[in-house]
mmCIF file of C-alpha atoms and ligand atoms in Angstrom:
data_model
loop_
_atom_site.group_PDB
_atom_site.id
_atom_site.type_symbol
_atom_site.label_atom_id
_atom_site.label_comp_id
_atom_site.label_asym_id
_atom_site.label_seq_id
_atom_site.Cartn_x
_atom_site.Cartn_y
_atom_site.Cartn_z
ATOM 1 C CA UNK A 1 -0.108 0.077 0.053
ATOM 2 C CA UNK A 2 1.458 3.347 -0.796
ATOM 3 C CA UNK A 3 1.499 5.658 2.152
ATOM 4 C CA UNK A 4 1.441 9.490 1.748
ATOM 5 C CA UNK A 5 4.505 11.116 2.953
ATOM 6 C CA UNK A 6 3.960 12.343 6.587
ATOM 7 C CA UNK A 7 3.026 16.044 7.063
ATOM 8 C CA UNK A 8 6.003 16.461 9.372
ATOM 9 C CA UNK A 9 8.404 16.437 6.431
ATOM 10 C CA UNK A 10 10.582 19.433 6.228
ATOM 11 C CA UNK A 11 11.093 21.519 3.069
ATOM 12 C CA UNK A 12 13.926 22.937 1.150
ATOM 13 C CA UNK A 13 16.461 24.209 2.181
ATOM 14 C CA UNK A 14 16.326 22.560 5.624
ATOM 15 C CA UNK A 15 15.473 19.212 4.123
ATOM 16 C CA UNK A 16 17.804 18.222 1.334
ATOM 17 C CA UNK A 17 16.977 14.883 -0.134
ATOM 18 C CA UNK A 18 20.377 14.699 -1.730
ATOM 19 C CA UNK A 19 22.271 14.665 1.505
ATOM 20 C CA UNK A 20 21.783 10.984 1.999
ATOM 21 C CA UNK A 21 22.624 10.267 -1.661
ATOM 22 C CA UNK A 22 25.943 12.077 -1.138
ATOM 23 C CA UNK A 23 28.200 9.204 -0.540
ATOM 24 C CA UNK A 24 28.501 5.423 -1.169
ATOM 25 C CA UNK A 25 28.397 4.622 2.634
ATOM 26 C CA UNK A 26 25.175 6.514 3.212
ATOM 27 C CA UNK A 27 23.523 5.333 0.081
ATOM 28 C CA UNK A 28 24.100 1.732 1.259
ATOM 29 C CA UNK A 29 23.184 2.700 4.811
ATOM 30 C CA UNK A 30 19.643 3.924 3.755
ATOM 31 C CA UNK A 31 19.031 1.413 1.100
ATOM 32 C CA UNK A 32 15.531 -0.184 1.593
ATOM 33 C CA UNK A 33 15.917 -3.259 -0.366
ATOM 34 C CA UNK A 34 18.839 -5.655 -0.981
ATOM 35 C CA UNK A 35 19.340 -8.239 -3.656
ATOM 36 C CA UNK A 36 21.293 -11.379 -2.854
ATOM 37 C CA UNK A 37 21.859 -14.701 -4.525
ATOM 38 C CA UNK A 38 19.389 -16.168 -1.975
ATOM 39 C CA UNK A 39 16.622 -14.396 -3.891
ATOM 40 C CA UNK A 40 17.358 -16.120 -7.217
ATOM 41 C CA UNK A 41 15.879 -19.265 -8.578
ATOM 42 C CA UNK A 42 17.402 -20.424 -11.843
ATOM 43 C CA UNK A 43 15.340 -21.867 -14.720
ATOM 44 C CA UNK A 44 17.264 -24.459 -16.907
ATOM 45 C CA UNK A 45 16.477 -26.395 -20.105
ATOM 46 C CA UNK A 46 17.651 -30.050 -20.280
ATOM 47 C CA UNK A 47 17.809 -32.182 -23.470
ATOM 48 C CA UNK A 48 18.637 -35.792 -24.235
ATOM 49 C CA UNK A 49 22.217 -36.679 -25.038
ATOM 50 C CA UNK A 50 25.714 -36.474 -23.592
ATOM 51 C CA UNK A 51 28.056 -33.589 -23.427
ATOM 52 C CA UNK A 52 25.315 -31.678 -25.528
ATOM 53 C CA UNK A 53 24.707 -28.018 -25.434
ATOM 54 C CA UNK A 54 22.213 -26.292 -27.828
ATOM 55 C CA UNK A 55 21.978 -22.626 -27.924
ATOM 56 C CA UNK A 56 18.500 -21.056 -28.036
ATOM 57 C CA UNK A 57 18.590 -18.297 -30.600
ATOM 58 C CA UNK A 58 15.931 -16.082 -28.892
ATOM 59 C CA UNK A 59 17.657 -16.375 -25.685
ATOM 60 C CA UNK A 60 21.362 -15.452 -26.148
ATOM 61 C CA UNK A 61 23.448 -16.968 -23.522
ATOM 62 C CA UNK A 62 20.975 -19.596 -22.594
ATOM 63 C CA UNK A 63 21.357 -23.151 -23.789
ATOM 64 C CA UNK A 64 19.677 -26.562 -23.529
ATOM 65 C CA UNK A 65 21.904 -28.871 -21.638
ATOM 66 C CA UNK A 66 22.135 -32.522 -21.595
ATOM 67 C CA UNK A 67 21.923 -33.937 -17.984
ATOM 68 C CA UNK A 68 25.716 -34.391 -17.480
ATOM 69 C CA UNK A 69 26.379 -30.686 -18.373
ATOM 70 C CA UNK A 70 23.305 -29.617 -16.318
ATOM 71 C CA UNK A 71 24.561 -31.377 -13.254
ATOM 72 C CA UNK A 72 27.971 -29.287 -13.672
ATOM 73 C CA UNK A 73 26.092 -26.099 -14.242
ATOM 74 C CA UNK A 74 23.783 -26.664 -11.213
ATOM 75 C CA UNK A 75 26.924 -27.236 -9.175
ATOM 76 C CA UNK A 76 28.329 -23.884 -10.303
ATOM 77 C CA UNK A 77 24.934 -22.292 -9.318
ATOM 78 C CA UNK A 78 25.015 -23.840 -5.855
ATOM 79 C CA UNK A 79 28.546 -22.543 -5.438
ATOM 80 C CA UNK A 80 27.257 -18.995 -6.208
ATOM 81 C CA UNK A 81 24.767 -19.338 -3.415
ATOM 82 C CA UNK A 82 21.654 -19.889 -5.737
ATOM 83 C CA UNK A 83 19.163 -21.632 -3.512
ATOM 84 C CA UNK A 84 17.161 -23.541 -6.260
ATOM 85 C CA UNK A 85 16.842 -24.337 -9.919
ATOM 86 C CA UNK A 86 13.673 -24.851 -12.032
ATOM 87 C CA UNK A 87 14.197 -27.689 -14.473
ATOM 88 C CA UNK A 88 12.289 -27.714 -17.843
ATOM 89 C CA UNK A 89 12.645 -30.459 -20.458
ATOM 90 C CA UNK A 90 12.906 -30.153 -24.186
ATOM 91 C CA UNK A 91 10.821 -33.186 -25.207
ATOM 92 C CA UNK A 92 11.534 -34.944 -28.351
ATOM 93 C CA UNK A 93 8.475 -34.206 -30.700
ATOM 94 C CA UNK A 94 7.921 -38.021 -31.247
ATOM 95 C CA UNK A 95 7.039 -38.412 -27.588
ATOM 96 C CA UNK A 96 4.269 -35.686 -27.766
ATOM 97 C CA UNK A 97 0.728 -37.101 -27.764
ATOM 98 C CA UNK A 98 -2.815 -35.785 -27.191
ATOM 99 C CA UNK A 99 -2.831 -37.652 -23.864
ATOM 100 C CA UNK A 100 0.581 -36.153 -22.871
ATOM 101 C CA UNK A 101 1.302 -39.530 -21.427
ATOM 102 C CA UNK A 102 5.106 -39.060 -21.347
ATOM 103 C CA UNK A 103 4.433 -36.603 -18.489
ATOM 104 C CA UNK A 104 3.618 -39.567 -16.381
ATOM 105 C CA UNK A 105 6.694 -41.685 -17.339
ATOM 106 C CA UNK A 106 8.790 -41.915 -14.210
ATOM 107 C CA UNK A 107 11.852 -42.207 -16.338
ATOM 108 C CA UNK A 108 11.197 -39.247 -18.599
ATOM 109 C CA UNK A 109 13.793 -36.726 -19.229
ATOM 110 C CA UNK A 110 12.878 -34.223 -16.477
ATOM 111 C CA UNK A 111 12.722 -37.025 -13.848
ATOM 112 C CA UNK A 112 16.100 -38.341 -14.858
ATOM 113 C CA UNK A 113 17.474 -34.880 -14.762
ATOM 114 C CA UNK A 114 16.040 -34.243 -11.307
ATOM 115 C CA UNK A 115 17.361 -37.349 -9.775
ATOM 116 C CA UNK A 116 20.848 -36.877 -11.406
ATOM 117 C CA UNK A 117 20.953 -33.363 -10.048
ATOM 118 C CA UNK A 118 19.713 -34.356 -6.640
ATOM 119 C CA UNK A 119 22.187 -37.072 -6.353
ATOM 120 C CA UNK A 120 25.187 -34.727 -7.261
ATOM 121 C CA UNK A 121 24.037 -31.656 -5.174
ATOM 122 C CA UNK A 122 21.648 -32.669 -2.307
ATOM 123 C CA UNK A 123 21.719 -29.112 -0.978
ATOM 124 C CA UNK A 124 20.122 -27.207 -3.787
ATOM 125 C CA UNK A 125 16.482 -27.070 -4.198
ATOM 126 C CA UNK A 126 14.693 -28.354 -7.364
ATOM 127 C CA UNK A 127 11.573 -26.965 -8.785
ATOM 128 C CA UNK A 128 9.575 -28.681 -11.493
ATOM 129 C CA UNK A 129 6.709 -27.298 -13.618
ATOM 130 C CA UNK A 130 3.466 -29.189 -13.445
ATOM 131 C CA UNK A 131 1.708 -28.574 -16.771
ATOM 132 C CA UNK A 132 1.283 -30.671 -19.848
ATOM 133 C CA UNK A 133 2.683 -28.356 -22.523
ATOM 134 C CA UNK A 134 6.101 -30.140 -22.968
ATOM 135 C CA UNK A 135 4.251 -33.446 -23.730
ATOM 136 C CA UNK A 136 0.980 -32.522 -25.340
ATOM 137 C CA UNK A 137 0.933 -32.621 -29.137
ATOM 138 C CA UNK A 138 -1.478 -29.630 -28.962
ATOM 139 C CA UNK A 139 1.119 -27.554 -26.997
ATOM 140 C CA UNK A 140 -1.523 -26.770 -24.357
ATOM 141 C CA UNK A 141 -1.097 -26.938 -20.451
ATOM 142 C CA UNK A 142 -4.100 -29.158 -20.303
ATOM 143 C CA UNK A 143 -5.848 -31.971 -22.222
ATOM 144 C CA UNK A 144 -7.756 -30.772 -25.197
ATOM 145 C CA UNK A 145 -11.009 -32.160 -26.627
ATOM 146 C CA UNK A 146 -12.747 -30.554 -29.617
ATOM 147 C CA UNK A 147 -10.763 -27.505 -29.111
ATOM 148 C CA UNK A 148 -11.706 -27.168 -25.413
ATOM 149 C CA UNK A 149 -9.016 -27.275 -22.758
ATOM 150 C CA UNK A 150 -10.561 -29.644 -20.249
ATOM 151 C CA UNK A 151 -10.211 -28.641 -16.541
ATOM 152 C CA UNK A 152 -11.156 -31.478 -14.387
ATOM 153 C CA UNK A 153 -9.814 -34.349 -16.598
ATOM 154 C CA UNK A 154 -6.561 -32.404 -16.620
ATOM 155 C CA UNK A 155 -6.340 -32.232 -12.779
ATOM 156 C CA UNK A 156 -6.073 -36.100 -12.688
ATOM 157 C CA UNK A 157 -3.105 -36.127 -15.063
ATOM 158 C CA UNK A 158 -1.419 -33.185 -13.267
ATOM 159 C CA UNK A 159 -1.698 -35.064 -9.835
ATOM 160 C CA UNK A 160 -0.009 -38.094 -11.317
ATOM 161 C CA UNK A 161 2.674 -35.850 -12.920
ATOM 162 C CA UNK A 162 3.364 -34.297 -9.535
ATOM 163 C CA UNK A 163 3.779 -37.777 -8.011
ATOM 164 C CA UNK A 164 6.280 -38.858 -10.725
ATOM 165 C CA UNK A 165 8.272 -35.689 -10.097
ATOM 166 C CA UNK A 166 8.109 -35.957 -6.362
ATOM 167 C CA UNK A 167 9.352 -39.577 -6.668
ATOM 168 C CA UNK A 168 12.315 -38.393 -8.759
ATOM 169 C CA UNK A 169 13.370 -36.062 -5.920
ATOM 170 C CA UNK A 170 11.773 -32.749 -6.830
ATOM 171 C CA UNK A 171 11.448 -30.456 -3.834
ATOM 172 C CA UNK A 172 8.849 -28.016 -5.120
ATOM 173 C CA UNK A 173 6.186 -28.758 -7.580
ATOM 174 C CA UNK A 174 5.158 -25.600 -9.488
ATOM 175 C CA UNK A 175 1.667 -25.986 -11.159
ATOM 176 C CA UNK A 176 1.892 -23.577 -14.212
ATOM 177 C CA UNK A 177 -1.124 -24.901 -15.808
ATOM 178 C CA UNK A 178 -3.807 -22.418 -14.539
ATOM 179 C CA UNK A 179 -6.529 -25.123 -14.336
ATOM 180 C CA UNK A 180 -8.969 -24.394 -11.569
ATOM 181 C CA UNK A 181 -8.574 -26.520 -8.405
ATOM 182 C CA UNK A 182 -5.136 -27.868 -9.305
ATOM 183 C CA UNK A 183 -3.432 -26.835 -6.149
ATOM 184 C CA UNK A 184 -5.982 -28.633 -3.715
ATOM 185 C CA UNK A 185 -5.868 -31.767 -6.103
ATOM 186 C CA UNK A 186 -2.078 -31.837 -6.128
ATOM 187 C CA UNK A 187 -1.775 -31.264 -2.423
ATOM 188 C CA UNK A 188 -4.142 -34.219 -1.691
ATOM 189 C CA UNK A 189 -2.298 -36.510 -4.104
ATOM 190 C CA UNK A 190 1.119 -35.545 -2.638
ATOM 191 C CA UNK A 191 -0.060 -36.110 0.884
ATOM 192 C CA UNK A 192 -1.632 -39.416 0.036
ATOM 193 C CA UNK A 193 1.454 -40.550 -1.820
ATOM 194 C CA UNK A 194 3.668 -39.804 1.320
ATOM 195 C CA UNK A 195 5.099 -36.529 -0.081
ATOM 196 C CA UNK A 196 3.738 -34.158 2.471
ATOM 197 C CA UNK A 197 7.237 -32.562 2.702
ATOM 198 C CA UNK A 198 7.099 -31.583 -1.120
ATOM 199 C CA UNK A 199 6.116 -27.909 -1.330
ATOM 200 C CA UNK A 200 3.755 -26.328 -3.899
ATOM 201 C CA UNK A 201 4.826 -23.037 -5.593
ATOM 202 C CA UNK A 202 1.773 -22.084 -7.554
ATOM 203 C CA UNK A 203 1.950 -19.980 -10.700
ATOM 204 C CA UNK A 204 -0.960 -18.238 -8.995
ATOM 205 C CA UNK A 205 -1.436 -15.110 -11.231
ATOM 206 C CA UNK A 206 -0.095 -16.261 -14.493
ATOM 207 C CA UNK A 207 -1.057 -14.087 -17.488
ATOM 208 C CA UNK A 208 -1.663 -14.882 -21.214
ATOM 209 C CA UNK A 209 1.499 -13.248 -22.189
ATOM 210 C CA UNK A 210 3.412 -12.795 -25.438
ATOM 211 C CA UNK A 211 6.570 -12.591 -23.251
ATOM 212 C CA UNK A 212 6.670 -16.472 -23.173
ATOM 213 C CA UNK A 213 7.595 -16.630 -26.894
ATOM 214 C CA UNK A 214 11.337 -17.591 -26.287
ATOM 215 C CA UNK A 215 10.615 -20.106 -23.644
ATOM 216 C CA UNK A 216 8.315 -21.840 -26.158
ATOM 217 C CA UNK A 217 11.172 -22.116 -28.451
ATOM 218 C CA UNK A 218 13.473 -23.389 -25.748
ATOM 219 C CA UNK A 219 11.123 -26.229 -24.781
ATOM 220 C CA UNK A 220 9.842 -26.755 -28.329
ATOM 221 C CA UNK A 221 6.292 -26.196 -27.399
ATOM 222 C CA UNK A 222 5.700 -23.171 -29.572
ATOM 223 C CA UNK A 223 5.450 -24.927 -32.900
ATOM 224 C CA UNK A 224 2.954 -27.394 -31.541
ATOM 225 C CA UNK A 225 0.728 -24.804 -29.950
ATOM 226 C CA UNK A 226 -2.749 -24.633 -31.502
ATOM 227 C CA UNK A 227 -4.365 -21.361 -30.776
ATOM 228 C CA UNK A 228 -3.635 -19.523 -27.540
ATOM 229 C CA UNK A 229 -3.847 -19.922 -23.798
ATOM 230 C CA UNK A 230 -6.460 -17.189 -23.178
ATOM 231 C CA UNK A 231 -9.077 -19.550 -21.847
ATOM 232 C CA UNK A 232 -6.945 -20.434 -18.767
ATOM 233 C CA UNK A 233 -4.165 -17.839 -18.328
ATOM 234 C CA UNK A 234 -5.168 -14.432 -17.152
ATOM 235 C CA UNK A 235 -6.166 -11.375 -19.074
ATOM 236 C CA UNK A 236 -3.286 -8.703 -18.731
ATOM 237 C CA UNK A 237 -6.048 -6.136 -18.219
ATOM 238 C CA UNK A 238 -6.966 -7.587 -14.886
ATOM 239 C CA UNK A 239 -5.591 -6.949 -11.407
ATOM 240 C CA UNK A 240 -8.433 -7.736 -8.939
ATOM 241 C CA UNK A 241 -8.794 -11.094 -10.633
ATOM 242 C CA UNK A 242 -5.091 -11.840 -9.657
ATOM 243 C CA UNK A 243 -5.852 -11.377 -5.991
ATOM 244 C CA UNK A 244 -8.714 -13.877 -6.380
ATOM 245 C CA UNK A 245 -6.526 -16.474 -8.078
ATOM 246 C CA UNK A 246 -3.852 -16.132 -5.443
ATOM 247 C CA UNK A 247 -6.504 -16.221 -2.578
ATOM 248 C CA UNK A 248 -7.872 -19.500 -3.956
ATOM 249 C CA UNK A 249 -4.384 -21.129 -4.418
ATOM 250 C CA UNK A 250 -3.494 -20.170 -0.759
ATOM 251 C CA UNK A 251 -6.752 -21.630 0.484
ATOM 252 C CA UNK A 252 -6.048 -24.855 -1.549
ATOM 253 C CA UNK A 253 -2.728 -25.152 0.154
ATOM 254 C CA UNK A 254 -0.042 -23.295 -1.889
ATOM 255 C CA UNK A 255 3.111 -22.829 0.193
ATOM 256 C CA UNK A 256 4.621 -20.198 -2.252
ATOM 257 C CA UNK A 257 2.913 -18.119 -4.816
ATOM 258 C CA UNK A 258 4.186 -16.462 -8.106
ATOM 259 C CA UNK A 259 3.277 -13.711 -10.494
ATOM 260 C CA UNK A 260 4.178 -14.137 -13.938
ATOM 261 C CA UNK A 261 5.539 -12.403 -16.106
ATOM 262 C CA UNK A 262 7.578 -10.058 -14.039
ATOM 263 C CA UNK A 263 8.512 -6.581 -15.035
ATOM 264 C CA UNK A 264 5.361 -5.628 -16.800
ATOM 265 C CA UNK A 265 3.452 -6.932 -13.686
ATOM 266 C CA UNK A 266 5.225 -5.333 -10.699
ATOM 267 C CA UNK A 267 1.909 -3.731 -9.534
ATOM 268 C CA UNK A 268 0.545 -7.083 -9.239
ATOM 269 C CA UNK A 269 3.508 -8.368 -7.089
ATOM 270 C CA UNK A 270 2.983 -5.367 -4.776
ATOM 271 C CA UNK A 271 -0.777 -6.072 -4.473
ATOM 272 C CA UNK A 272 -0.240 -9.766 -3.772
ATOM 273 C CA UNK A 273 2.453 -9.228 -1.153
ATOM 274 C CA UNK A 274 0.380 -6.576 0.707
ATOM 275 C CA UNK A 275 -2.855 -8.620 0.580
ATOM 276 C CA UNK A 276 -1.541 -11.895 1.603
ATOM 277 C CA UNK A 277 2.099 -11.589 3.130
ATOM 278 C CA UNK A 278 2.888 -15.023 1.612
ATOM 279 C CA UNK A 279 6.312 -15.966 0.212
ATOM 280 C CA UNK A 280 5.786 -14.235 -3.106
ATOM 281 C CA UNK A 281 7.877 -14.883 -6.202
ATOM 282 C CA UNK A 282 8.106 -13.163 -9.586
ATOM 283 C CA UNK A 283 9.099 -14.797 -12.893
ATOM 284 C CA UNK A 284 11.217 -12.692 -15.009
ATOM 285 C CA UNK A 285 10.277 -14.608 -18.133
ATOM 286 C CA UNK A 286 12.110 -15.485 -21.232
ATOM 287 C CA UNK A 287 10.792 -12.405 -23.303
ATOM 288 C CA UNK A 288 11.958 -10.153 -20.659
ATOM 289 C CA UNK A 289 15.380 -11.731 -20.685
ATOM 290 C CA UNK A 290 15.416 -11.486 -24.569
ATOM 291 C CA UNK A 291 14.492 -7.796 -24.587
ATOM 292 C CA UNK A 292 17.219 -6.963 -22.134
ATOM 293 C CA UNK A 293 19.875 -9.019 -23.861
ATOM 294 C CA UNK A 294 19.035 -7.875 -27.294
ATOM 295 C CA UNK A 295 19.468 -4.327 -26.148
ATOM 296 C CA UNK A 296 22.543 -4.891 -24.295
ATOM 297 C CA UNK A 297 23.986 -6.922 -27.203
ATOM 298 C CA UNK A 298 23.490 -3.975 -29.506
ATOM 299 C CA UNK A 299 25.204 -1.733 -27.067
ATOM 300 C CA UNK A 300 22.019 0.110 -26.387
ATOM 301 C CA UNK A 301 21.843 -0.710 -22.618
ATOM 302 C CA UNK A 302 24.572 -1.322 -20.068
ATOM 303 C CA UNK A 303 24.131 -5.051 -19.412
ATOM 304 C CA UNK A 304 25.478 -5.410 -15.831
ATOM 305 C CA UNK A 305 23.586 -2.404 -14.738
ATOM 306 C CA UNK A 306 20.248 -3.347 -16.220
ATOM 307 C CA UNK A 307 20.566 -6.789 -14.898
ATOM 308 C CA UNK A 308 20.829 -5.711 -11.318
ATOM 309 C CA UNK A 309 18.366 -2.717 -11.693
ATOM 310 C CA UNK A 310 15.811 -5.158 -13.108
ATOM 311 C CA UNK A 311 16.110 -7.459 -10.257
ATOM 312 C CA UNK A 312 16.171 -5.002 -7.408
ATOM 313 C CA UNK A 313 12.857 -3.776 -8.927
ATOM 314 C CA UNK A 314 11.266 -7.058 -8.057
ATOM 315 C CA UNK A 315 12.432 -6.810 -4.376
ATOM 316 C CA UNK A 316 11.147 -3.195 -4.108
ATOM 317 C CA UNK A 317 7.788 -4.420 -5.486
ATOM 318 C CA UNK A 318 7.602 -6.883 -2.646
ATOM 319 C CA UNK A 319 8.911 -10.160 -4.205
ATOM 320 C CA UNK A 320 10.717 -12.463 -1.940
ATOM 321 C CA UNK A 321 12.460 -14.174 -4.857
ATOM 322 C CA UNK A 322 12.785 -14.062 -8.523
ATOM 323 C CA UNK A 323 12.852 -16.875 -11.078
ATOM 324 C CA UNK A 324 15.345 -15.561 -13.675
ATOM 325 C CA UNK A 325 17.613 -16.683 -16.372
ATOM 326 C CA UNK A 326 19.964 -14.042 -15.153
ATOM 327 C CA UNK A 327 20.467 -15.930 -11.882
ATOM 328 C CA UNK A 328 24.096 -17.043 -12.352
ATOM 329 C CA UNK A 329 25.194 -13.895 -13.953
ATOM 330 C CA UNK A 330 23.563 -11.731 -11.254
ATOM 331 C CA UNK A 331 25.012 -13.903 -8.591
ATOM 332 C CA UNK A 332 28.518 -13.296 -10.039
ATOM 333 C CA UNK A 333 27.996 -9.529 -10.295
ATOM 334 C CA UNK A 334 26.690 -9.435 -6.713
ATOM 335 C CA UNK A 335 29.934 -11.138 -5.578
ATOM 336 C CA UNK A 336 32.238 -8.820 -7.462
HETATM 337 C C1 PBG B 1 4.450 -23.722 -19.237
HETATM 338 C C2 PBG B 1 5.185 -22.593 -18.969
HETATM 339 C C3 PBG B 1 5.519 -21.399 -19.655
HETATM 340 C C4 PBG B 1 6.390 -20.730 -18.895
HETATM 341 C C5 PBG B 1 6.836 -21.458 -17.678
HETATM 342 N N1 PBG B 1 6.124 -22.583 -17.728
HETATM 343 C C6 PBG B 1 4.982 -21.023 -20.911
HETATM 344 C C7 PBG B 1 3.561 -20.931 -21.225
HETATM 345 O O1 PBG B 1 2.700 -20.948 -20.370
HETATM 346 O O2 PBG B 1 3.285 -21.032 -22.406
HETATM 347 C C8 PBG B 1 7.060 -19.384 -19.281
HETATM 348 C C9 PBG B 1 8.469 -19.101 -18.916
HETATM 349 C C10 PBG B 1 9.137 -18.093 -19.672
HETATM 350 O O3 PBG B 1 8.621 -17.456 -20.633
HETATM 351 O O4 PBG B 1 10.322 -17.830 -19.361
HETATM 352 N N2 PBG B 1 3.380 -24.033 -18.694
#
């Protein structure tokens, strides 16, 4: 909530706002927010193969990694103090079906990646997306029948997908599908499966955004996608509705909530944090990363400065943490 400045404030010349800005020590002393590696969750893309690295052209500096390289990269991230990674699979198109059954394969790519990472680095948290889009031949997050994205039928599959991920060693399942009722259904399934310790980070206020474009290249779901996601993801025009989404997910058992995309939705982060005081996360999405890197790559913006400025903005807006492709880079900058 924005408070009005108190009436007791002095005026120029007795009050000079610039005094506290005059030196590095006092700027640091009065800083209201601080960014640290602890605030960063690093989303990563995994592919089949060995010693394989594939660049993603719409995300300069980001690659899909085979499991062996991913394990190394996650080790570096852990050394930088990054507390968690979010693992996204690039699924071979031949495995995509209308029932998205590869999502339930306990030996699928993301499950193998999770258990390999967990085995090598037991101290870093692992987040997995719960949604069918990497596995669905229609590219949608839910099951599709006659062009309709089915809600309740999808929930059953999402529950099974969560169980498979939990069994692989995932610490936090992150439903990104925006089906109604999924948090409650997944919580129940996890508890009944003996995974009451597995946390749920819900993509609670997730907007139907064009900023996801590069991500869909990265996981190979963009080409498959028929139509758009507007019947389940939120309308960018809405803000009260975000609070209702978040309230529902909290009531259903979400441990952590997320607002996505990030920078164009800082107002939503602030409202969510003020309304609920929950651990609140922002996702600085692929398109935001692409914009920043495109401008920096052309020499139009100072890369290091905009990286840190974009991230502190999330903290100021009330986020407790940020999912960002910039995580290792930012953690390195914070160290230097
Ligand atoms: C899929 C999913 C998406 C993202 C995270 N999980 C894309 C989508 O909903 O189409 C976007 C992440 C990004 O753009 O960085 N359910």
